mmCIF file of C-alpha atoms in Angstrom:
data_model
loop_
_atom_site.group_PDB
_atom_site.id
_atom_site.type_symbol
_atom_site.label_atom_id
_atom_site.label_comp_id
_atom_site.label_asym_id
_atom_site.label_seq_id
_atom_site.Cartn_x
_atom_site.Cartn_y
_atom_site.Cartn_z
ATOM 1 C CA MET A 1 -6.456 27.279 8.818
ATOM 2 C CA LYS A 2 -3.875 23.560 9.222
ATOM 3 C CA ARG A 3 -2.754 22.250 12.323
ATOM 4 C CA ILE A 4 0.267 20.971 12.988
ATOM 5 C CA ALA A 5 2.346 19.413 16.239
ATOM 6 C CA ILE A 6 6.193 20.379 16.609
ATOM 7 C CA VAL A 7 8.481 17.296 18.146
ATOM 8 C CA LEU A 8 12.023 18.859 19.882
ATOM 9 C CA GLY A 9 14.734 17.814 21.306
ATOM 10 C CA ALA A 10 16.429 18.823 24.132
ATOM 11 C CA PHE A 11 19.398 17.275 23.709
ATOM 12 C CA HIS A 12 20.942 21.006 22.379
ATOM 13 C CA HIS A 13 17.523 22.698 24.371
ATOM 14 C CA ASP A 14 19.485 25.799 24.003
ATOM 15 C CA HIS A 15 19.714 25.710 19.651
ATOM 16 C CA VAL A 16 16.211 23.857 19.544
ATOM 17 C CA THR A 17 13.962 26.522 21.627
ATOM 18 C CA ARG A 18 15.779 29.326 19.085
ATOM 19 C CA MET A 19 14.732 26.920 16.685
ATOM 20 C CA LEU A 20 11.004 26.946 17.958
ATOM 21 C CA GLU A 21 10.745 30.511 18.345
ATOM 22 C CA VAL A 22 11.681 31.087 13.942
ATOM 23 C CA ALA A 23 9.125 27.875 13.844
ATOM 24 C CA ARG A 24 6.477 29.690 16.126
ATOM 25 C CA ILE A 25 6.686 32.773 13.812
ATOM 26 C CA THR A 26 7.376 31.456 10.802
ATOM 27 C CA ALA A 27 3.652 28.684 11.285
ATOM 28 C CA LYS A 28 1.396 32.050 11.827
ATOM 29 C CA GLU A 29 3.200 33.646 8.315
ATOM 30 C CA ASN A 30 2.022 30.220 6.762
ATOM 31 C CA ASN A 31 -1.472 29.962 8.380
ATOM 32 C CA LEU A 32 -0.574 27.175 10.134
ATOM 33 C CA GLU A 33 -1.556 26.427 14.226
ATOM 34 C CA ILE A 34 0.363 25.175 16.508
ATOM 35 C CA VAL A 35 -1.382 22.627 18.127
ATOM 36 C CA GLU A 36 1.281 20.829 20.105
ATOM 37 C CA GLU A 37 4.965 21.015 21.170
ATOM 38 C CA VAL A 38 6.795 18.039 22.693
ATOM 39 C CA TRP A 39 10.236 17.659 24.086
ATOM 40 C CA VAL A 40 11.501 14.098 23.555
ATOM 41 C CA PRO A 41 15.298 13.322 24.956
ATOM 42 C CA GLY A 42 16.969 13.386 21.718
ATOM 43 C CA SER A 43 16.796 12.414 17.933
ATOM 44 C CA ILE A 44 16.177 8.652 18.312
ATOM 45 C CA GLU A 45 13.160 9.527 19.917
ATOM 46 C CA LYS A 46 11.292 11.810 18.034
ATOM 47 C CA PRO A 47 9.965 9.165 15.733
ATOM 48 C CA LEU A 48 8.069 7.492 18.596
ATOM 49 C CA ALA A 49 7.104 11.555 19.718
ATOM 50 C CA LEU A 50 6.014 12.026 16.094
ATOM 51 C CA LYS A 51 3.940 8.604 15.446
ATOM 52 C CA ARG A 52 1.801 9.452 18.555
ATOM 53 C CA LEU A 53 0.930 12.607 17.547
ATOM 54 C CA LEU A 54 0.555 12.025 13.418
ATOM 55 C CA MET A 55 -2.413 9.524 15.097
ATOM 56 C CA ARG A 56 -4.813 12.162 15.759
ATOM 57 C CA GLU A 57 -7.186 13.738 13.828
ATOM 58 C CA ASP A 58 -6.696 16.721 14.667
ATOM 59 C CA ILE A 59 -3.312 17.486 13.172
ATOM 60 C CA ASP A 60 -2.590 17.776 10.417
ATOM 61 C CA GLY A 61 1.273 17.096 9.749
ATOM 62 C CA ALA A 62 4.423 18.262 11.793
ATOM 63 C CA VAL A 63 7.582 19.321 11.997
ATOM 64 C CA VAL A 64 11.430 18.509 13.656
ATOM 65 C CA LEU A 65 13.498 20.098 14.975
ATOM 66 C CA GLY A 66 16.714 19.418 16.297
ATOM 67 C CA ILE A 67 20.469 18.513 16.320
ATOM 68 C CA ILE A 68 22.569 15.595 15.845
ATOM 69 C CA GLU A 69 25.914 16.784 16.434
ATOM 70 C CA ARG A 70 29.431 15.175 15.343
ATOM 71 C CA GLY A 71 31.153 12.760 17.404
ATOM 72 C CA GLU A 72 33.849 10.970 18.175
ATOM 73 C CA THR A 73 32.676 7.633 16.642
ATOM 74 C CA LYS A 74 30.333 7.154 14.309
ATOM 75 C CA HIS A 75 27.313 7.189 16.717
ATOM 76 C CA GLY A 76 25.890 10.236 15.224
ATOM 77 C CA TYR A 77 25.984 9.396 11.657
ATOM 78 C CA VAL A 78 24.013 5.908 11.541
ATOM 79 C CA MET A 79 21.155 7.281 14.528
ATOM 80 C CA GLY A 80 21.484 10.376 11.488
ATOM 81 C CA GLN A 81 20.063 7.654 9.123
ATOM 82 C CA VAL A 82 17.564 5.610 11.596
ATOM 83 C CA VAL A 83 15.692 8.449 12.743
ATOM 84 C CA TYR A 84 15.739 10.396 8.529
ATOM 85 C CA ASP A 85 14.880 6.675 7.380
ATOM 86 C CA ALA A 86 12.076 6.445 10.399
ATOM 87 C CA ILE A 87 10.295 9.677 10.076
ATOM 88 C CA ILE A 88 9.641 9.809 5.743
ATOM 89 C CA GLN A 89 8.387 6.018 6.677
ATOM 90 C CA LEU A 90 5.629 7.521 9.302
ATOM 91 C CA GLN A 91 5.140 10.346 6.425
ATOM 92 C CA LEU A 92 4.725 7.510 3.729
ATOM 93 C CA GLU A 93 2.135 5.162 5.933
ATOM 94 C CA PHE A 94 0.111 9.002 7.818
ATOM 95 C CA MET A 95 0.006 10.764 4.244
ATOM 96 C CA LYS A 96 0.724 13.126 6.624
ATOM 97 C CA PRO A 97 3.771 16.445 5.759
ATOM 98 C CA ILE A 98 6.628 16.288 7.793
ATOM 99 C CA GLY A 99 8.893 18.867 8.365
ATOM 100 C CA LEU A 100 12.474 17.956 8.803
ATOM 101 C CA GLY A 101 14.562 20.109 10.929
ATOM 102 C CA ILE A 102 17.546 18.580 12.190
ATOM 103 C CA LEU A 103 20.746 20.291 11.802
ATOM 104 C CA GLY A 104 23.595 16.774 10.714
ATOM 105 C CA PRO A 105 24.326 14.439 11.592
ATOM 106 C CA GLU A 106 27.655 15.125 11.449
ATOM 107 C CA ILE A 107 27.184 18.714 11.929
ATOM 108 C CA LEU A 108 30.571 20.577 14.165
ATOM 109 C CA PRO A 109 29.881 23.035 16.989
ATOM 110 C CA GLU A 110 30.701 25.959 14.642
ATOM 111 C CA GLN A 111 28.512 25.385 11.515
ATOM 112 C CA ILE A 112 25.407 25.148 14.195
ATOM 113 C CA PRO A 113 24.316 28.446 15.039
ATOM 114 C CA PRO A 114 24.756 30.169 11.386
ATOM 115 C CA ARG A 115 22.011 27.283 10.044
ATOM 116 C CA LEU A 116 19.463 27.125 13.631
ATOM 117 C CA ASP A 117 17.131 30.085 11.706
ATOM 118 C CA GLY A 118 17.181 28.627 8.022
ATOM 119 C CA TYR A 119 16.734 24.723 8.802
ATOM 120 C CA ALA A 120 13.786 25.779 11.211
ATOM 121 C CA ARG A 121 11.855 28.175 8.778
ATOM 122 C CA ALA A 122 12.885 25.286 5.807
ATOM 123 C CA ALA A 123 11.025 22.900 7.606
ATOM 124 C CA VAL A 124 7.493 24.544 8.667
ATOM 125 C CA VAL A 125 7.821 26.334 4.960
ATOM 126 C CA ALA A 126 8.184 22.554 3.288
ATOM 127 C CA THR A 127 5.019 21.505 6.077
ATOM 128 C CA ALA A 128 3.137 24.256 5.077
ATOM 129 C CA LYS A 129 3.163 23.712 1.238
ATOM 130 C CA MET A 130 2.937 20.029 1.302
ATOM 131 C CA LEU A 131 0.136 21.121 3.306
ATOM 132 C CA SER A 132 -1.403 24.174 1.147
#
């Protein structure tokens, strides 16, 4: 059984908790063991948390879940680009898959609820496929 970690953004806690529930079910369905769940304040903290986890020999891959909502400025858009790039670089550096389940950037509040389950499920499935 492959072992994964999940990094979660706490800024949208209720929505991300729903994503975590779906991720747990999907992990079990795909024969993955979740060995660590780490909550961080927001998306900008996710790469550091991921790096700390990927350095561990007992973790084969990871899933990152969260939301980067559209704001009044381009802050979320820029943050999304930086965070996505950092996550992809970590994947290549450690040669361990990272399922990306971050809604956005620039997602509108009304677009969030119908996408929670699908993004969480897809992130876990992607990690499982890359580990097989």
